[in-house]
XYZ file of C-alpha atoms in Angstrom:
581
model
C -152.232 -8.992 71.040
C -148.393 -9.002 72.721
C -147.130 -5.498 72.658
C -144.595 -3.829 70.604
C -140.695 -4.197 72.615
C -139.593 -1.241 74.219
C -136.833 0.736 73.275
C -134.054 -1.125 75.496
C -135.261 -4.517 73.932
C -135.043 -3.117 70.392
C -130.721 -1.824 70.863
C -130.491 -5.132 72.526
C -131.834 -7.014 69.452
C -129.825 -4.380 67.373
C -126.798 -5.250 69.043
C -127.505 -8.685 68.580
C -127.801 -8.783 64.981
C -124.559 -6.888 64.362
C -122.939 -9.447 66.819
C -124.570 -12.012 65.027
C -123.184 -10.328 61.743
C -119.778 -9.922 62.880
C -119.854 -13.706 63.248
C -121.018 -14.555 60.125
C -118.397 -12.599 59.025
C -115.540 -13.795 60.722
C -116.386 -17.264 59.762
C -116.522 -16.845 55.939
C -112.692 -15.253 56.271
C -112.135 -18.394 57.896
C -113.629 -20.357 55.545
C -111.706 -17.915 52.504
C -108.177 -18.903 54.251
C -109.430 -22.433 55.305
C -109.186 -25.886 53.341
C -111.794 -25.430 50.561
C -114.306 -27.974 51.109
C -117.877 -29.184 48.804
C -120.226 -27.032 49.171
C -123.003 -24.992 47.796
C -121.684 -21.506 46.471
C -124.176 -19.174 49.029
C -124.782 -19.913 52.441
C -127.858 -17.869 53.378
C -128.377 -16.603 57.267
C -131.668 -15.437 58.335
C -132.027 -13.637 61.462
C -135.609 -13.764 63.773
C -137.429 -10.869 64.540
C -134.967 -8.778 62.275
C -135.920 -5.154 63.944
C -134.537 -3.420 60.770
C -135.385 -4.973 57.128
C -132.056 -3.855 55.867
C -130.453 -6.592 57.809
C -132.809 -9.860 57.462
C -130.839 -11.986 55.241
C -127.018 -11.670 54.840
C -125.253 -14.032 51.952
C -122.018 -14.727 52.517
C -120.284 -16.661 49.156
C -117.780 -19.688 49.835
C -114.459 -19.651 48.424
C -114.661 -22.157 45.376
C -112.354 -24.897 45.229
C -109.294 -23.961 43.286
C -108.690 -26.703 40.812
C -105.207 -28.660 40.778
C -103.138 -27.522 38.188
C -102.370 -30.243 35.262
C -98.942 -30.504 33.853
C -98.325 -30.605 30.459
C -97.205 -33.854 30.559
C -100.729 -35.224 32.283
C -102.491 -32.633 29.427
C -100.585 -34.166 26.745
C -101.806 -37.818 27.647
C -105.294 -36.863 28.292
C -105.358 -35.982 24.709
C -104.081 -39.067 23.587
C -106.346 -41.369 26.179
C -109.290 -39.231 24.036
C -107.628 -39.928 20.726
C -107.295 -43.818 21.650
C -110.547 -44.407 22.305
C -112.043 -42.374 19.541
C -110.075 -44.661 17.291
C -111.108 -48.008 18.771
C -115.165 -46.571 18.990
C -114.518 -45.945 15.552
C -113.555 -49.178 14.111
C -116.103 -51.048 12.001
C -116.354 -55.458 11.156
C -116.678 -55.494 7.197
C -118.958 -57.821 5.889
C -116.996 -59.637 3.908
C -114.312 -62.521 3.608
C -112.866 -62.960 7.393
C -109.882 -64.940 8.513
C -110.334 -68.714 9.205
C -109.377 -68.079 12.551
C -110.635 -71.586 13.731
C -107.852 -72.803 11.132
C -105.015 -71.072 12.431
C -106.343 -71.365 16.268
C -105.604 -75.346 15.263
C -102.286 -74.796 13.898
C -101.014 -72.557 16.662
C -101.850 -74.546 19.471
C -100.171 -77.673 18.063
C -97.154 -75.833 18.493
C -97.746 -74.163 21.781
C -98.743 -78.010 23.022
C -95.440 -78.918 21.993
C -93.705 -76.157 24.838
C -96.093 -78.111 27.791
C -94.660 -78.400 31.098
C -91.402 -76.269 29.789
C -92.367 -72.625 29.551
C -94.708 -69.958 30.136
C -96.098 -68.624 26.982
C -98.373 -65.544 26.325
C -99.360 -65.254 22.554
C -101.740 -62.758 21.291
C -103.232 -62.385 17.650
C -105.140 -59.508 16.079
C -106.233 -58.668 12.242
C -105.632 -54.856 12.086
C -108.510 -54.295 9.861
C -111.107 -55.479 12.110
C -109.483 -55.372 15.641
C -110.900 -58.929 16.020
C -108.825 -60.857 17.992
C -107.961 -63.909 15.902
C -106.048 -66.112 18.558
C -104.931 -65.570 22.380
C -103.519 -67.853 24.486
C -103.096 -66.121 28.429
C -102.395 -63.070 26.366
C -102.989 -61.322 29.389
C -100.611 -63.276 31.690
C -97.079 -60.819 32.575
C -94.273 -62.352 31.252
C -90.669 -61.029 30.834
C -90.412 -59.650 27.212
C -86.575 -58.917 27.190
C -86.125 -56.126 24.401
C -89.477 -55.939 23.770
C -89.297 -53.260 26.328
C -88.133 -51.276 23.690
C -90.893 -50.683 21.513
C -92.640 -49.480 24.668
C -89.849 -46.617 25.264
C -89.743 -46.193 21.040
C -93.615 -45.815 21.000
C -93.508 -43.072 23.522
C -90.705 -41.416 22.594
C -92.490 -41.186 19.148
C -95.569 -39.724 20.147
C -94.669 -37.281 22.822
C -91.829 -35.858 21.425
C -93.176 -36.560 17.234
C -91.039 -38.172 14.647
C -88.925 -35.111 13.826
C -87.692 -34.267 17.360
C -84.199 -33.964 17.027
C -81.385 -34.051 19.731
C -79.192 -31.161 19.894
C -75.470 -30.045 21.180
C -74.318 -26.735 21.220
C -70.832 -25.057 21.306
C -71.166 -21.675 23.428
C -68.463 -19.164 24.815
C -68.339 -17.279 27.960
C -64.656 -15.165 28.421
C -62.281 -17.956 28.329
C -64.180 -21.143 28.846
C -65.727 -23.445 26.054
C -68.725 -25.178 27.265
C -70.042 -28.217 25.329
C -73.585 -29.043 25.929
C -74.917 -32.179 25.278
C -78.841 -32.993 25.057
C -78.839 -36.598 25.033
C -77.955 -37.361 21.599
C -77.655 -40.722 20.761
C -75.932 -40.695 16.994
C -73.051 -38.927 18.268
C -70.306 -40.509 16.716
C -66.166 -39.535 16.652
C -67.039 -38.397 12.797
C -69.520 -36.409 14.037
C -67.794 -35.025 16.861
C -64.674 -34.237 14.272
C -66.855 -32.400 12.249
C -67.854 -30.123 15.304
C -64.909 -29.445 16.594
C -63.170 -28.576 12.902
C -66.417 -25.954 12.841
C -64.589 -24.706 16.447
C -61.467 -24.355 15.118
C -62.486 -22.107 12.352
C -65.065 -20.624 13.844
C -64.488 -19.702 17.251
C -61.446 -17.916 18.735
C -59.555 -20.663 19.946
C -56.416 -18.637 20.909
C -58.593 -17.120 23.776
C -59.799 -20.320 25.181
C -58.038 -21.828 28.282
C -60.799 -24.059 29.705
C -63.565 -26.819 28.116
C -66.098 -27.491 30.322
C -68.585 -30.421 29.243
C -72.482 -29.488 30.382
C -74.583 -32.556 31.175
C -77.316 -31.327 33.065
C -79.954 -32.489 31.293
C -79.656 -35.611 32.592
C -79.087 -36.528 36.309
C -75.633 -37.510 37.468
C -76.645 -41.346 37.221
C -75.203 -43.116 34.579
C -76.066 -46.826 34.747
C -79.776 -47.948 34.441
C -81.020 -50.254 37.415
C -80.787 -53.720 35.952
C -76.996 -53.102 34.113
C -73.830 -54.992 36.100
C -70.739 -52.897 36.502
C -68.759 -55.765 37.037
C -67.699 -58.176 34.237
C -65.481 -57.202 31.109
C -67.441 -54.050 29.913
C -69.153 -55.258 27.783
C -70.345 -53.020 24.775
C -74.259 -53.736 25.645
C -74.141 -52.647 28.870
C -72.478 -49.010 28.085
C -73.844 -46.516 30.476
C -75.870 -43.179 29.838
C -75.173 -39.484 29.493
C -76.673 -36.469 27.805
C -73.018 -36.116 26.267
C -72.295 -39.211 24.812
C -70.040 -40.305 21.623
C -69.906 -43.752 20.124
C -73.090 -45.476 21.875
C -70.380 -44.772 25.163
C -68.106 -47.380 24.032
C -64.309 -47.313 22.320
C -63.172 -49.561 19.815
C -60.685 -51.724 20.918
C -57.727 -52.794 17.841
C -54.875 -54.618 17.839
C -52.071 -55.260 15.118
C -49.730 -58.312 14.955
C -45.793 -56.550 16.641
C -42.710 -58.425 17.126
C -43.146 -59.214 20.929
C -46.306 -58.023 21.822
C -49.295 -56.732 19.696
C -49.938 -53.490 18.650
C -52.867 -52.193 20.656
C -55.026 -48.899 19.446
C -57.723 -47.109 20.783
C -60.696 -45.792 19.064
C -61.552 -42.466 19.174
C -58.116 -41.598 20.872
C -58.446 -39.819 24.123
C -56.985 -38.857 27.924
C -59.416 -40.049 29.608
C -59.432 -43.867 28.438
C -55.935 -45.506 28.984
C -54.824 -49.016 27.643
C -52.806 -51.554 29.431
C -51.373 -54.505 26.622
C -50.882 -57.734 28.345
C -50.995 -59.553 25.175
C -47.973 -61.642 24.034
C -47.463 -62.877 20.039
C -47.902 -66.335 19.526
C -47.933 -69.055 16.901
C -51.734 -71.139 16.793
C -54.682 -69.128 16.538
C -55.457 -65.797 17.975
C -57.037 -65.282 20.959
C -57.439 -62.209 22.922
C -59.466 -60.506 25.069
C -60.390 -57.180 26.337
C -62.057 -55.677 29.728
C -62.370 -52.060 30.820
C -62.809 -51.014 34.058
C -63.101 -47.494 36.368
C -60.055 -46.680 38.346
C -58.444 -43.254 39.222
C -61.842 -41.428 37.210
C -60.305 -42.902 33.812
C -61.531 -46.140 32.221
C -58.745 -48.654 31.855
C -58.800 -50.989 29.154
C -56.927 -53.989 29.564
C -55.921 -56.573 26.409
C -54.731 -60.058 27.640
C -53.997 -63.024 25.574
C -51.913 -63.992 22.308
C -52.271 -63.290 18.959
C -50.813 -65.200 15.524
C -47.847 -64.190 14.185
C -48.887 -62.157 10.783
C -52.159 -62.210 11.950
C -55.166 -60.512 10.933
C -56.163 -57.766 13.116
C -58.820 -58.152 15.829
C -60.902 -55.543 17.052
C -63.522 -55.563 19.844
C -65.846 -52.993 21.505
C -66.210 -52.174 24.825
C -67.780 -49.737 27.277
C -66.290 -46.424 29.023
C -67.728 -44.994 32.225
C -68.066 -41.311 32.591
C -69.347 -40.294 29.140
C -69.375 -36.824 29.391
C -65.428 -36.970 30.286
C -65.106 -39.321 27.240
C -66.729 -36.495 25.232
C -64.720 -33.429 26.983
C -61.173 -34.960 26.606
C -61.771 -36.693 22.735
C -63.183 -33.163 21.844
C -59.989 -31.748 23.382
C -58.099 -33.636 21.787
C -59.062 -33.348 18.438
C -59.298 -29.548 18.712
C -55.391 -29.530 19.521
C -54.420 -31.968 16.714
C -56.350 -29.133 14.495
C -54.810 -25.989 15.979
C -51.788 -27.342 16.914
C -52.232 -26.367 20.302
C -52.083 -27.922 23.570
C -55.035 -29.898 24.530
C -57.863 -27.689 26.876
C -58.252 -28.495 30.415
C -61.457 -30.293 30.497
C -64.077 -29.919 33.413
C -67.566 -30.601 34.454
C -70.028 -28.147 34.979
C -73.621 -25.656 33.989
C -72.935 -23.577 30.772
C -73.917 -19.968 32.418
C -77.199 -18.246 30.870
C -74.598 -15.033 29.815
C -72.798 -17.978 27.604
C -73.138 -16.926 23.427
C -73.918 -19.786 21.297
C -71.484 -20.076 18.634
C -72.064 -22.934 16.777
C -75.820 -25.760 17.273
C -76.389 -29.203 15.745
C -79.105 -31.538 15.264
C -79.573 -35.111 14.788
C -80.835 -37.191 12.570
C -84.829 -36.876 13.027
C -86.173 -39.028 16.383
C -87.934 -41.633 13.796
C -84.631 -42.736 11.966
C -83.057 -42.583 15.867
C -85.988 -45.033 16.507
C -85.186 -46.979 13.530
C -81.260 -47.697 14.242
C -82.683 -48.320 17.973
C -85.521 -51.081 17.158
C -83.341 -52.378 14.010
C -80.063 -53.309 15.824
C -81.924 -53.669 19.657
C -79.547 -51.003 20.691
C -79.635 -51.090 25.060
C -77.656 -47.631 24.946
C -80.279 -45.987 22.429
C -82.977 -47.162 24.337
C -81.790 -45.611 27.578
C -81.021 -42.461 26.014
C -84.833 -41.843 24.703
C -86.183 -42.906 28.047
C -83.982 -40.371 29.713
C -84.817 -37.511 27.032
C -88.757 -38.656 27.662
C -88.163 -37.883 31.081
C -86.407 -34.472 31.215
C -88.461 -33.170 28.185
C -91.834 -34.610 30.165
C -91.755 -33.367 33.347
C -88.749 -29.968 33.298
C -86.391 -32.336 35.723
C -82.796 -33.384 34.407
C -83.250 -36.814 32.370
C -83.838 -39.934 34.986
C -84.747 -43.547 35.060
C -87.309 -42.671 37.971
C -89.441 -39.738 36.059
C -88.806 -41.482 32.573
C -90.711 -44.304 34.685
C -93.413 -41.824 35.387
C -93.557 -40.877 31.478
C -93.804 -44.310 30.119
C -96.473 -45.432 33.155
C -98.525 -42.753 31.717
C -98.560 -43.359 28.239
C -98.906 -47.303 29.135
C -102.187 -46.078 30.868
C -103.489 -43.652 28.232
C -103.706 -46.664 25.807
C -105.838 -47.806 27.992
C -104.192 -50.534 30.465
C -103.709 -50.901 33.978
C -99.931 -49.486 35.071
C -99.605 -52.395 37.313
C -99.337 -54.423 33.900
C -96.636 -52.949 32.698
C -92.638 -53.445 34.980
C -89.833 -52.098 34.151
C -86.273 -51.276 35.564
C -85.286 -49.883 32.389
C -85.728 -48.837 28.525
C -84.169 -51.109 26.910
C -85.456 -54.183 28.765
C -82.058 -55.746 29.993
C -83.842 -56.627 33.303
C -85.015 -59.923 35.001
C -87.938 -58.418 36.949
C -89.156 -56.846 33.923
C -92.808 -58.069 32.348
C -95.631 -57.198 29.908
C -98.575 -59.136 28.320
C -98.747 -60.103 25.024
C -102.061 -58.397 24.677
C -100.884 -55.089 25.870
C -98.033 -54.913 23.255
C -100.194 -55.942 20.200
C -102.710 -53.070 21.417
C -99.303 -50.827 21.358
C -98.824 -51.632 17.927
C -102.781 -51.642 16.790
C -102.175 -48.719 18.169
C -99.287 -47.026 16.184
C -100.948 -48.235 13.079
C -104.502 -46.039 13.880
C -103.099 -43.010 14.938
C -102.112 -41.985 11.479
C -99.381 -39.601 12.897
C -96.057 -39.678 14.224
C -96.529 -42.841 16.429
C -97.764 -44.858 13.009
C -94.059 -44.614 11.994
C -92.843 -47.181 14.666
C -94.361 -50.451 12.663
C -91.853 -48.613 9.612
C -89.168 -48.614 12.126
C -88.895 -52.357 12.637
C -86.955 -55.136 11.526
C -87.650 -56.600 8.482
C -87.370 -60.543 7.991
C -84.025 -61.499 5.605
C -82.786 -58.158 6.062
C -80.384 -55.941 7.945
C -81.156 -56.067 11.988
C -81.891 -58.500 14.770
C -83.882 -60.055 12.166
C -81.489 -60.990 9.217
C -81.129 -64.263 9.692
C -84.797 -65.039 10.462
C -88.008 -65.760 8.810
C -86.613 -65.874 5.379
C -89.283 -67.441 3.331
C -91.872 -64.852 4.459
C -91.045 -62.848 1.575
C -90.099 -59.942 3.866
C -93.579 -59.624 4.880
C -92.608 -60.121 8.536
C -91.849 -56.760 10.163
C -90.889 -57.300 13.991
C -88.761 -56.364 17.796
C -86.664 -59.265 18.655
C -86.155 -60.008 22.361
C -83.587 -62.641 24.042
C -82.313 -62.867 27.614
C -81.138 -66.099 29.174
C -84.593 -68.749 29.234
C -86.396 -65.615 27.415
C -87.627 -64.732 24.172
C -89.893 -62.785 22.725
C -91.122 -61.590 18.893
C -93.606 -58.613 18.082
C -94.730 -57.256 15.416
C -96.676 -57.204 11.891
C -97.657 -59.260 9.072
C -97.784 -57.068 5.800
C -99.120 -57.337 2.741
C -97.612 -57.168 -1.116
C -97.512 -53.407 -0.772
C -96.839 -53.681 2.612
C -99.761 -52.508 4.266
C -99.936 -53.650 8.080
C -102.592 -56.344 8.059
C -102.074 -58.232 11.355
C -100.015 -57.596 14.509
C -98.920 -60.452 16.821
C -96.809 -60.570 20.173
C -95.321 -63.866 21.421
C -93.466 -64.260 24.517
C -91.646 -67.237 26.289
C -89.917 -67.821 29.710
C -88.861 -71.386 30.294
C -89.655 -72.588 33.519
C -85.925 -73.385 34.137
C -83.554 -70.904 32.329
C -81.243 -73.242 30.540
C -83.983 -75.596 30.174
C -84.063 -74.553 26.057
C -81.987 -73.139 23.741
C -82.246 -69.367 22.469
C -82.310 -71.273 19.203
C -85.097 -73.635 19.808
C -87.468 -70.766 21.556
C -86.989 -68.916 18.268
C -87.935 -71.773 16.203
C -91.167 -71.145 17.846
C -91.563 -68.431 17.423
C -90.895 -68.314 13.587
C -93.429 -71.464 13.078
C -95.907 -69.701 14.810
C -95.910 -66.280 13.004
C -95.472 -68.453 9.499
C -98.713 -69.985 10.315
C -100.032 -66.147 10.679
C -98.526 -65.252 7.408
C -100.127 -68.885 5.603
C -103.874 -67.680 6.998
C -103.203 -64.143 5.405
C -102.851 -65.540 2.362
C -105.195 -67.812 2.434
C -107.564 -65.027 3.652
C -106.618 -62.983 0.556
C -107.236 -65.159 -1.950
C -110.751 -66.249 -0.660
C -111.273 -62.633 -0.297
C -110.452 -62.119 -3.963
C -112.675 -65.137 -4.965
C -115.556 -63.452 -2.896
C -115.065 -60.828 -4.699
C -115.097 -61.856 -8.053
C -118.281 -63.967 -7.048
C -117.278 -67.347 -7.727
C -117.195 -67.590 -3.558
C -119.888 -66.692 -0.582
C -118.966 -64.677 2.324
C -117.546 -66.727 4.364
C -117.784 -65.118 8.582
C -114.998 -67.044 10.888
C -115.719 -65.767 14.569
C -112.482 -64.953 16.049
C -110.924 -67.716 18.579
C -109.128 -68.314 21.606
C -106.606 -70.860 22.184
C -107.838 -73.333 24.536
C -104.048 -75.761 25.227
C -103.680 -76.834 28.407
C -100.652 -76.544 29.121
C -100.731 -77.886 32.630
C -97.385 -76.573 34.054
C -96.747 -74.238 31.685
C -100.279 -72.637 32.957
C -98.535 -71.598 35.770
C -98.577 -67.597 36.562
C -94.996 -68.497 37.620
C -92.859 -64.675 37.447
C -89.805 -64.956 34.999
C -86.578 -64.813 36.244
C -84.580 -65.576 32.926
């Protein structure tokens, strides 16, 4: 038998296994103020020949990975990822009646064959009830969807921020300055504005004020989307953005018939836009014109042409370009017509936290915002939510880069791949921008399960025969035809919903065309498409109805129509060919 260590051995094992201790216990602070790594949460030591028990095991507890925090943003479409798929697990086939499907596959395609070899063309059709897919033809091919775009940005805007969001603007006073603070409103108008700034007058003590200064901020300084020209003649749909804006940005442009030259007006009057009349009177027919342009931090309007002696009077709109000076000098204006006063020097600037609020309005609620937006396809409205999506999303002033990063999101919370989805802008007056067919019938299938806020945006679309982008279309469907136009040179597009008598949502359906060449057919033409197609939709509905009514009152069977595919070849047209009308 070995015998016991001496004394000497025993402090130098002692000393050992506090040196070995002292290690230990150096390298778990290093691993507490190191890069957390995966790991089990003990490490145990054990220490041979341990002279003393009290020292035979030491644990020594890693520092647990500290989780990433989420913003509310990424928290917010989490939920609604969940809420997606619940909805879409939860749908159920009824046993009953089901579309002829194999009927309308047949009729569609005889009109898609007719479009061989001179467009692209994505078409996707879906029976709400179900979810069955009744008819798809490259429904997942990208094609450019012009304002289509827009129910993307509406759809968001909807659900993230709810249907009774409202954009506000606030008066507040800090020693002698005014500040006007603008939030992004879209509705703004120069009656609006009047009615404001009559509140001021009576309201506020004007006598003391020396100074307006116009507050912005919740927007960046940019104030044309990528994808809008600054050149040209200004026109009215390519007004630029602001979180103080009045009149969609744009000033009516009138003129009278004068004795040698028209009598040209501007409307809302204000500093900051001047007018320059180049237009001479005339006999023959009127014809004028009207471009605005930047110069000297003013916009310049500038009427050329000649207009008919005792003449009616012509009036056009187009854009300014710093909105939030537009704002600041009309408001100025209007306050000094009121008090008869001298007009307020206007600036730019950050209302100071020690400012009082004196007087706060709201909007009109986001969904009738939405409505006027998706009704009348306005570019400027469109902009505006994307840019309000973006500050309200992620704390950082209102941008076309993190309203990007919003809409990305919610495209991938409904469930699709972000590389899908491009976009320069909200209101889709881009050629590099493209969706699927597929993707924006899910958007609406989508809006019509929720049950909430976002269900609203199928109520905020055009209605066939009536007032919008589609008055003029689709005008034997009874106004059962709910829908977002979309039109850019050698592009078209129409999405939307077949209802029922009491106007229930029974199918959605996207269509999308880029001609191969971009004058290659007429905006006309694509439409008339379009409009045969989703009349053939409408036709099976109805047929569908009444053999589900027969079924019902027994004098039918059950009749089960798988859902279909198109199969055209369209042999050019096939072509994965990117859009660039």
């Amino acid at each position: 038998m070995p015998s016991p260590p001496s004394h000497k051995g025993g402090d130098r094992l002692s000393r050992l296994a506090v040196t070995g201790l002292v290690a230990v216990l150096m390298a778990a602070a290093w691993v507490g103020w190191g890069p957390s790594v995966a790991a089990p949460p003990t490490l145990s030591w054990a220490l041979d020949d341990a002279p003393q028990p009290y020292v035979e095991y030491v644990h020594v507890p890693f520092a647990a990975p500290v989780p990433a925090r989420r913003s509310p943003l990424d928290l917010r479409l989490d939920e609604l990822a969940r809420d997606v798929g619940h909805l879409r697990r939860r749908i159920t086939v009824p046993s009953s009646v089901r579309f002829d499907a194999a009927a309308l596959t047949e009729e569609i395609e005889s009109i898609v064959t007719r479009l061989q070899g001179q467009a692209d063309v994505s078409i996707h059709v879906r029976d709400l009830e179900t979810g069955l897919d009744l008819f798809d033809y490259a429904g997942d091919r990208p094609l450019n969807a012009a304002s289509n775009q827009k129910l993307v940005t509406s759809a968001a805007a909807l659900e993230l921020l709810g249907s009774e969001y409202s954009f506000r603007t606030r008066v507040a006073l800090a020693q002698e300055t005014l500040y006007l603070v603008g939030e992004g409103d879209p509705t703004l108008s120069a009656r609006r504005l009047y009615e404001i700034v009559s509140d001021v007058a009576s309201k506020v003590p004007v006598a003391e004020v020396r100074r307006l200064v116009v507050d912005d901020s919740a927007f960046s300084d940019r104030r044309f989307g990528p994808g809008y020209r600054r050149d040209g003649p200004g026109f009215a749909y390519q007004a630029p953005s602001g979180a103080l804006s009045l009149d969609f940005n744009t000033v009516e442009v009138v003129a009278y018939a004068g004795r040698g030259r028209p009598r040209v007006f501007l409307r809302p009057a204000s500093e900051y836009v001047q007018v320059r009349n180049r237009a001479v009177m005339r006999g023959g027919r009127t014809r004028l014109s009207a471009t605005s342009t930047a110069r000297n931090g003013k916009t310049v309007v500038t009427v050329r042409g000649r207009m008919r002696r005792g003449g009616r009077p012509w009036s056009v709109r187009r854009r300014i370009y710093h909105p939030a000076r537009y704002v600041g000098t009309t408001f100025a204006a209007m306050l000094a017509e009121l008090t008869d006063t001298e007009p307020l020097t206007v600036d730019t600037g950050t209302a100071p936290a020690s400012a009082e609020v004196e007087l706060a309005y709201a909007s009109v609620p986001l969904l009738e915002v939405v409505d006027r937006v998706l009704a009348y396809s306005s570019n400027f409205g469109a902009e505006q939510l994307l840019r309000t999506l973006g500050w309200r999303m992620t704390g950082r002033p209102g941008d076309w880069d993190n309203g990007a990063e919003v809409l990305r999101g919610y495209w991938s919370a409904l469930g699709h791949d972000p590389a899908t989805l491009h976009f320069e802008n909200g209101s889709g007056l881009s050629v590099r921008g493209s969706v699927t067919s597929r993707g924006l019938v899910d958007l609406v299938e989508t809006a019509y399960r929720l049950g909430r806020d976002n269900a609203n945006l199928i109520d905020a679309l055009a209605v066939a025969g009536e007032a919008g982008t589609l008055r003029q279309r689709l005008r034997r469907s009874g106004a059962r035809v709910r829908a977002k136009t979309g039109t850019l040179p050698g592009v078209s597009a129409l999405t939307g919903v077949v209802v029922r008598a009491d106007d229930t949502p029974q199918v959605a359906f996207s269509i999308i065309i880029n001609t191969l060449e971009a004058d290659a057919m007429r905006a006309r033409r694509r439409r008339s498409y379009e409009d045969s197609i989703v009349l053939a939709v409408l036709s099976a509905c109805d047929e569908f109805e009444a053999r589900r009514g027969e079924a019902a009152s027994g004098s039918n069977d059950p009749v089960d129509a798988a859902p279909q595919r198109g199969g055209v070849e369209l042999g050019a047209a096939e072509s994965t060919q990117a859009a660039t009308g």
